[in-house]
Amino acid sequence: MTLDGKIATAAGHSAWVSSPASRAVVFKARAGSDAVVVGGNTVRRDNPRLTTRRDSGHLPVRVVMSRTLDLPEDAALWDTQAAPTIVMTQRGARQSFQQHLRQRGVEVVEFDFLTPENVADYCYERGFLQVFWECGGTLAAPAIASGVIHKVLAFVAPKIIGGARAPTPVGELGNVEMTQAVNLLDTSWQQVGPDLMMTGYLPSSGGLLALESALSYPGNKAAAAAGAAAVAGAAGAGVYPSTSSSAVAGNVGSSSSSGTVTAGGSSQPGLQQLLQQRNRANGVRVITFYKAWDEWGALSNFSPHPICVLDRAAAGDSSSSSDSSSSSNTAAATSSGASSSSNS
């Protein structure tokens, strides 16, 4: 977006707000995702391709959300030779256009109610481990409000467009006071070319620690969820607890010096304890997948490339390799093993 918070002019022109260096970061993020989601406005105004701009490697599925299917007959996304495309819509919308899309090789999925939550659930059922919501403000607002977005990647270009009607990155959220603003967690800034890139996590995700706890320690998901609720509540109150203290655990249920959280009448290891566990040499971390990691670093169920997992506990400082296949595999590695994981 521009310095005054616009993603296009009042006439809808947006090529280009950000620099080539920033767009290269976006292409890399696409290559590390299983699906890229946009709304109908983006298709009508920008006619994007949503490819990775690379000759090889993992290609994410391109997802278009449109309740009415008021979409152009010819769009770059209907070319399924470049990458697969799924159009998600309300049940019964423009049956003739649905048939046109299917003849072009586009998959059409109908929902009784097309919402970001239902789309996220569907992506999960399809095995999409990371979903990249690259949408405009109209779709970004309900996606953020529904809690399906965990991480925010924002670029600020040193440009000023102006215009009261020029679109902004996020549409109406219903906030009337600054106290209702969404405060991001674990934020960081980085210069990319002439632009500034900010990354941060939505309070509903609980931040990096809660996400990692839920993904890396399946038996402790209850504690991770409780900690995420605590962090979200603290962020809503304008309080940012430090992971080096017991502030997170102390905000949910009751806590003790051992880092235990009591939630719903049961005692579970708290986030502070999980933080200590993740760096222990003998701490076992389990990742379940049936295809993962392509040459671009994407964690995907649909990449056929082999992977290597370092397991010093079992092999005595020697590495063990595991080929990905269509059947389910489980790899256990020590905390020194390289692993990455993200949820949709």
Short mmCIF file of C-alpha atoms in Angstrom, two decimals:
data_model
loop_
_atom_site.label_atom_id
_atom_site.label_comp_id
_atom_site.label_asym_id
_atom_site.label_seq_id
_atom_site.Cartn_x
_atom_site.Cartn_y
_atom_site.Cartn_z
CA MET A 1 0.00 0.00 0.00
CA THR A 2 1.01 3.63 -0.35
CA LEU A 3 2.14 5.85 2.49
CA ASP A 4 -1.42 7.15 2.80
CA GLY A 5 -2.86 3.63 3.00
CA LYS A 6 -4.16 3.06 -0.55
CA ILE A 7 -3.83 -0.04 -2.69
CA ALA A 8 -5.04 1.60 -5.92
CA THR A 9 -6.24 4.90 -7.30
CA ALA A 10 -9.89 5.95 -7.09
CA ALA A 11 -10.23 4.67 -10.69
CA GLY A 12 -8.94 1.25 -9.64
CA HIS A 13 -5.49 1.37 -11.25
CA SER A 14 -2.88 -0.42 -9.11
CA ALA A 15 0.11 -1.34 -11.31
CA TRP A 16 2.31 -0.90 -9.48
CA VAL A 17 2.08 0.26 -5.89
CA SER A 18 5.04 -1.73 -4.57
CA SER A 19 8.53 -2.17 -5.99
CA PRO A 20 9.87 -5.16 -7.98
CA ALA A 21 11.80 -6.25 -4.87
CA SER A 22 8.59 -6.37 -2.82
CA ARG A 23 6.76 -8.25 -5.55
CA ALA A 24 9.58 -10.81 -5.58
CA VAL A 25 8.91 -11.45 -1.87
CA VAL A 26 5.23 -11.99 -2.69
CA PHE A 27 6.11 -14.45 -5.45
CA LYS A 28 8.26 -16.36 -2.96
CA ALA A 29 5.38 -16.43 -0.47
CA ARG A 30 3.10 -17.81 -3.17
CA ALA A 31 5.64 -20.54 -3.96
CA GLY A 32 5.60 -21.52 -0.29
CA SER A 33 1.82 -21.85 -0.17
CA ASP A 34 -0.61 -24.57 -1.17
CA ALA A 35 -3.35 -22.17 -2.24
CA VAL A 36 -3.71 -18.47 -3.05
CA VAL A 37 -7.13 -16.92 -2.38
CA VAL A 38 -8.56 -13.82 -4.07
CA GLY A 39 -12.03 -12.33 -4.38
CA GLY A 40 -14.12 -11.44 -7.39
CA ASN A 41 -13.12 -7.76 -7.26
CA THR A 42 -9.46 -8.67 -7.71
CA VAL A 43 -10.28 -10.80 -10.76
CA ARG A 44 -12.42 -8.08 -12.35
CA ARG A 45 -10.06 -5.17 -11.70
CA ASP A 46 -6.57 -6.69 -11.94
CA ASN A 47 -7.01 -9.90 -14.00
CA PRO A 48 -4.11 -11.52 -12.08
CA ARG A 49 -2.28 -14.71 -12.97
CA LEU A 50 -1.28 -15.54 -9.37
CA THR A 51 1.69 -17.62 -10.51
CA THR A 52 5.11 -17.85 -8.86
CA ARG A 53 6.95 -16.41 -11.90
CA ARG A 54 9.24 -19.43 -11.83
CA ASP A 55 9.89 -22.05 -14.47
CA SER A 56 9.69 -24.99 -12.07
CA GLY A 57 8.80 -25.86 -8.51
CA HIS A 58 5.56 -26.05 -6.59
CA LEU A 59 2.52 -24.27 -8.07
CA PRO A 60 -0.16 -23.24 -5.58
CA VAL A 61 -3.82 -23.76 -6.39
CA ARG A 62 -5.51 -20.48 -7.31
CA VAL A 63 -8.80 -19.97 -5.47
CA VAL A 64 -11.42 -17.38 -6.44
CA MET A 65 -14.27 -16.56 -4.04
CA SER A 66 -17.39 -15.11 -5.66
CA ARG A 67 -20.96 -15.40 -4.41
CA THR A 68 -22.62 -14.25 -7.63
CA LEU A 69 -20.03 -15.40 -10.19
CA ASP A 70 -20.11 -11.93 -11.72
CA LEU A 71 -16.76 -12.64 -13.33
CA PRO A 72 -15.34 -12.06 -16.82
CA GLU A 73 -15.77 -14.78 -19.45
CA ASP A 74 -12.07 -14.59 -20.25
CA ALA A 75 -9.60 -14.19 -17.39
CA ALA A 76 -5.99 -15.20 -16.89
CA LEU A 77 -7.03 -17.48 -14.03
CA TRP A 78 -9.15 -19.61 -16.37
CA ASP A 79 -5.95 -20.76 -18.09
CA THR A 80 -5.38 -23.94 -16.11
CA GLN A 81 -2.27 -24.80 -18.11
CA ALA A 82 -0.39 -22.28 -15.96
CA ALA A 83 -1.75 -23.57 -12.63
CA PRO A 84 -4.94 -25.21 -11.32
CA THR A 85 -7.86 -22.94 -10.44
CA ILE A 86 -10.82 -23.47 -8.11
CA VAL A 87 -13.81 -21.12 -8.13
CA MET A 88 -15.86 -21.18 -4.93
CA THR A 89 -19.38 -19.78 -5.03
CA GLN A 90 -22.88 -19.93 -3.59
CA ARG A 91 -25.01 -22.89 -4.55
CA GLY A 92 -26.98 -22.31 -7.75
CA ALA A 93 -25.11 -19.18 -8.91
CA ARG A 94 -24.93 -18.75 -12.72
CA GLN A 95 -25.12 -22.39 -13.76
CA SER A 96 -24.28 -21.56 -17.39
CA PHE A 97 -21.12 -19.77 -16.33
CA GLN A 98 -20.20 -22.67 -14.06
CA GLN A 99 -20.42 -24.95 -17.09
CA HIS A 100 -18.23 -22.53 -19.06
CA LEU A 101 -15.58 -22.65 -16.32
CA ARG A 102 -15.64 -26.45 -16.14
CA GLN A 103 -15.14 -26.65 -19.89
CA ARG A 104 -12.02 -24.51 -19.42
CA GLY A 105 -10.70 -26.96 -16.83
CA VAL A 106 -11.61 -24.84 -13.80
CA GLU A 107 -12.97 -26.68 -10.76
CA VAL A 108 -16.17 -25.17 -9.35
CA VAL A 109 -17.18 -25.77 -5.72
CA GLU A 110 -20.57 -24.64 -4.44
CA PHE A 111 -21.30 -23.72 -0.82
CA ASP A 112 -24.62 -23.16 0.90
CA PHE A 113 -22.96 -20.14 2.50
CA LEU A 114 -19.72 -18.83 1.03
CA THR A 115 -17.71 -17.45 3.95
CA PRO A 116 -13.98 -17.28 4.74
CA GLU A 117 -14.53 -19.84 7.52
CA ASN A 118 -16.13 -22.35 5.16
CA VAL A 119 -13.42 -21.81 2.57
CA ALA A 120 -10.69 -22.30 5.19
CA ASP A 121 -12.36 -25.51 6.39
CA TYR A 122 -12.61 -26.75 2.82
CA CYS A 123 -8.94 -25.97 2.18
CA TYR A 124 -8.04 -27.92 5.32
CA GLU A 125 -10.03 -30.92 4.11
CA ARG A 126 -8.25 -30.73 0.75
CA GLY A 127 -4.89 -30.89 2.54
CA PHE A 128 -3.78 -27.31 1.95
CA LEU A 129 -1.37 -26.66 4.81
CA GLN A 130 -0.71 -22.99 4.05
CA VAL A 131 -3.23 -20.66 2.44
CA PHE A 132 -2.13 -17.25 1.16
CA TRP A 133 -4.98 -14.72 1.22
CA GLU A 134 -3.86 -12.22 -1.42
CA CYS A 135 -7.13 -10.34 -1.58
CA GLY A 136 -8.38 -6.77 -1.58
CA GLY A 137 -10.08 -4.93 1.23
CA THR A 138 -13.59 -6.29 0.56
CA LEU A 139 -12.54 -9.88 1.27
CA ALA A 140 -9.71 -9.10 3.68
CA ALA A 141 -12.09 -7.58 6.25
CA PRO A 142 -14.33 -10.65 6.79
CA ALA A 143 -11.30 -12.96 6.57
CA ILE A 144 -9.59 -11.06 9.40
CA ALA A 145 -12.80 -10.77 11.42
CA SER A 146 -13.49 -14.50 11.15
CA GLY A 147 -10.03 -15.43 12.44
CA VAL A 148 -8.91 -17.52 9.46
CA ILE A 149 -5.82 -15.35 8.91
CA HIS A 150 -2.89 -15.90 11.28
CA LYS A 151 -0.05 -13.92 9.75
CA VAL A 152 0.01 -10.51 8.07
CA LEU A 153 2.56 -9.49 5.43
CA ALA A 154 2.24 -5.78 4.58
CA PHE A 155 4.28 -3.55 2.29
CA VAL A 156 4.37 0.24 2.56
CA ALA A 157 5.63 2.11 -0.51
CA PRO A 158 6.96 5.69 -0.33
CA LYS A 159 4.13 6.98 -2.53
CA ILE A 160 1.05 9.11 -1.93
CA ILE A 161 -2.09 8.66 -4.03
CA GLY A 162 -4.80 10.45 -2.10
CA GLY A 163 -8.49 10.18 -2.90
CA ALA A 164 -11.36 9.63 -0.48
CA ARG A 165 -12.67 6.76 -2.61
CA ALA A 166 -9.35 5.06 -3.29
CA PRO A 167 -9.46 1.49 -1.89
CA THR A 168 -7.61 0.50 1.27
CA PRO A 169 -6.10 -2.88 2.26
CA VAL A 170 -8.89 -3.74 4.73
CA GLY A 171 -12.57 -2.93 4.34
CA GLU A 172 -15.18 -2.30 7.00
CA LEU A 173 -14.59 -4.07 10.33
CA GLY A 174 -17.25 -2.18 12.27
CA ASN A 175 -14.79 -0.48 14.61
CA VAL A 176 -15.85 2.92 15.94
CA GLU A 177 -13.14 3.53 18.56
CA MET A 178 -9.36 3.13 18.52
CA THR A 179 -9.64 0.74 21.45
CA GLN A 180 -11.28 -1.71 19.02
CA ALA A 181 -8.30 -1.71 16.68
CA VAL A 182 -6.63 -5.07 16.02
CA ASN A 183 -3.16 -5.05 17.57
CA LEU A 184 -0.72 -7.38 15.83
CA LEU A 185 1.70 -9.57 17.80
CA ASP A 186 5.38 -10.41 17.21
CA THR A 187 5.76 -7.60 14.69
CA SER A 188 8.94 -6.89 12.74
CA TRP A 189 10.00 -4.39 10.09
CA GLN A 190 12.38 -4.84 7.17
CA GLN A 191 13.35 -2.64 4.25
CA VAL A 192 12.75 -4.25 0.84
CA GLY A 193 14.05 -2.04 -1.93
CA PRO A 194 12.44 1.37 -1.39
CA ASP A 195 9.54 -0.17 0.55
CA LEU A 196 9.04 -1.22 4.16
CA MET A 197 7.77 -4.74 4.86
CA MET A 198 5.99 -5.46 8.12
CA THR A 199 5.14 -8.93 9.38
CA GLY A 200 2.95 -9.68 12.37
CA TYR A 201 0.40 -12.12 13.76
CA LEU A 202 -3.30 -11.64 14.43
CA PRO A 203 -4.31 -11.90 18.11
CA SER A 204 -6.64 -14.80 17.28
CA SER A 205 -3.57 -16.88 16.35
CA GLY A 206 -1.97 -16.34 19.76
CA GLY A 207 1.30 -15.34 18.10
CA LEU A 208 4.26 -17.46 17.05
CA LEU A 209 4.53 -19.47 20.25
CA ALA A 210 0.91 -20.60 20.35
CA LEU A 211 1.00 -21.55 16.65
CA GLU A 212 4.18 -23.55 17.07
CA SER A 213 2.88 -25.25 20.21
CA ALA A 214 -0.31 -26.41 18.50
CA LEU A 215 1.59 -27.66 15.45
CA SER A 216 4.66 -29.22 17.06
CA TYR A 217 3.17 -30.71 20.22
CA PRO A 218 -0.15 -32.37 19.31
CA GLY A 219 -0.71 -33.59 22.88
CA ASN A 220 -0.60 -30.05 24.22
CA LYS A 221 -3.12 -28.41 21.88
CA ALA A 222 -5.40 -27.59 24.81
CA ALA A 223 -2.66 -25.57 26.48
CA ALA A 224 -1.77 -23.90 23.21
CA ALA A 225 -5.40 -22.92 22.65
CA ALA A 226 -5.66 -21.57 26.18
CA GLY A 227 -2.48 -19.57 25.72
CA ALA A 228 -3.71 -18.22 22.39
CA ALA A 229 -6.92 -17.04 24.07
CA ALA A 230 -4.84 -15.37 26.77
CA VAL A 231 -2.64 -13.57 24.26
CA ALA A 232 -5.68 -12.50 22.20
CA GLY A 233 -7.37 -11.13 25.31
CA ALA A 234 -4.24 -9.32 26.41
CA ALA A 235 -3.76 -7.79 22.96
CA GLY A 236 -7.36 -6.62 22.95
CA ALA A 237 -6.68 -4.86 26.23
CA GLY A 238 -3.49 -3.29 24.88
CA VAL A 239 -1.23 -5.55 26.98
CA TYR A 240 1.63 -7.48 25.37
CA PRO A 241 2.81 -10.31 27.66
CA SER A 242 6.40 -11.45 27.33
CA THR A 243 7.16 -15.11 26.68
CA SER A 244 10.01 -14.87 29.18
CA SER A 245 7.56 -14.41 32.03
CA SER A 246 4.47 -16.18 33.30
CA ALA A 247 2.15 -13.42 32.04
CA VAL A 248 0.58 -15.61 29.37
CA ALA A 249 -0.17 -18.47 31.70
CA GLY A 250 -1.35 -16.16 34.44
CA ASN A 251 -4.09 -14.71 32.27
CA VAL A 252 -5.90 -18.01 31.74
CA GLY A 253 -7.20 -20.09 34.60
CA SER A 254 -4.59 -20.31 37.33
CA SER A 255 -0.85 -20.80 37.06
CA SER A 256 1.92 -22.15 39.23
CA SER A 257 5.69 -21.80 39.21
CA SER A 258 5.94 -24.91 37.05
CA GLY A 259 4.29 -23.14 34.13
CA THR A 260 1.02 -25.05 34.28
CA VAL A 261 -2.25 -23.63 33.01
CA THR A 262 -5.58 -24.74 34.43
CA ALA A 263 -8.29 -24.41 31.81
CA GLY A 264 -11.72 -26.01 31.97
CA GLY A 265 -10.85 -27.87 35.15
CA SER A 266 -7.87 -29.75 33.67
CA SER A 267 -4.16 -29.12 34.11
CA GLN A 268 -1.97 -28.93 30.99
CA PRO A 269 1.63 -27.84 30.37
CA GLY A 270 1.60 -24.10 29.68
CA LEU A 271 3.17 -22.19 26.84
CA GLN A 272 6.18 -21.23 28.94
CA GLN A 273 6.95 -24.90 29.52
CA LEU A 274 6.49 -25.63 25.79
CA LEU A 275 8.92 -22.82 24.98
CA GLN A 276 11.52 -24.50 27.16
CA GLN A 277 10.83 -27.92 25.61
CA ARG A 278 11.34 -26.86 22.02
CA ASN A 279 15.09 -26.24 22.46
CA ARG A 280 15.89 -29.38 24.43
CA ALA A 281 18.16 -31.85 22.70
CA ASN A 282 15.93 -34.79 23.65
CA GLY A 283 12.62 -33.05 22.95
CA VAL A 284 10.78 -35.09 20.32
CA ARG A 285 8.89 -33.13 17.68
CA VAL A 286 6.55 -35.00 15.36
CA ILE A 287 5.46 -33.82 11.92
CA THR A 288 2.88 -35.77 9.94
CA PHE A 289 2.70 -35.40 6.17
CA TYR A 290 2.42 -37.38 3.00
CA LYS A 291 4.33 -35.05 0.69
CA ALA A 292 6.43 -32.12 1.77
CA TRP A 293 9.13 -29.59 0.89
CA ASP A 294 9.93 -28.75 -2.69
CA GLU A 295 13.09 -27.06 -3.95
CA TRP A 296 11.67 -23.63 -3.14
CA GLY A 297 11.08 -24.48 0.52
CA ALA A 298 7.32 -24.99 0.32
CA LEU A 299 5.73 -27.27 2.90
CA SER A 300 3.12 -28.92 0.75
CA ASN A 301 1.09 -32.10 0.55
CA PHE A 302 1.52 -32.00 -3.21
CA SER A 303 5.27 -31.66 -3.80
CA PRO A 304 6.93 -34.90 -5.01
CA HIS A 305 10.47 -33.99 -3.97
CA PRO A 306 12.39 -36.05 -1.37
CA ILE A 307 13.18 -34.59 2.05
CA CYS A 308 15.91 -35.14 4.62
CA VAL A 309 15.27 -35.04 8.38
CA LEU A 310 18.16 -34.84 10.84
CA ASP A 311 17.63 -37.23 13.76
CA ARG A 312 20.64 -37.14 16.05
CA ALA A 313 18.89 -38.90 18.90
CA ALA A 314 18.32 -42.00 16.77
CA ALA A 315 21.33 -41.88 14.47
CA GLY A 316 24.07 -40.38 16.62
CA ASP A 317 24.74 -37.10 14.81
CA SER A 318 24.16 -38.73 11.42
CA SER A 319 21.32 -37.65 9.19
CA SER A 320 18.48 -39.90 8.11
CA SER A 321 16.52 -39.33 4.95
CA SER A 322 12.92 -40.08 4.19
CA ASP A 323 11.42 -39.98 0.70
CA SER A 324 8.01 -38.40 0.45
CA SER A 325 5.30 -40.56 -1.07
CA SER A 326 1.55 -40.63 -1.54
CA SER A 327 1.12 -42.74 1.59
CA SER A 328 1.15 -41.23 5.07
CA ASN A 329 4.56 -40.93 6.73
CA THR A 330 5.54 -39.66 10.16
CA ALA A 331 9.00 -38.20 10.76
CA ALA A 332 10.25 -37.61 14.30
CA ALA A 333 13.24 -35.32 14.70
CA THR A 334 15.09 -33.67 17.54
CA SER A 335 14.90 -29.93 17.98
CA SER A 336 18.09 -29.65 15.94
CA GLY A 337 16.30 -31.08 12.91
CA ALA A 338 15.08 -28.59 10.35
CA SER A 339 11.31 -28.31 10.23
CA SER A 340 8.75 -25.75 9.19
CA SER A 341 5.03 -25.84 9.58
CA SER A 342 2.05 -23.60 9.10
CA ASN A 343 -1.71 -24.08 9.17
CA SER A 344 -4.42 -22.79 6.87
#
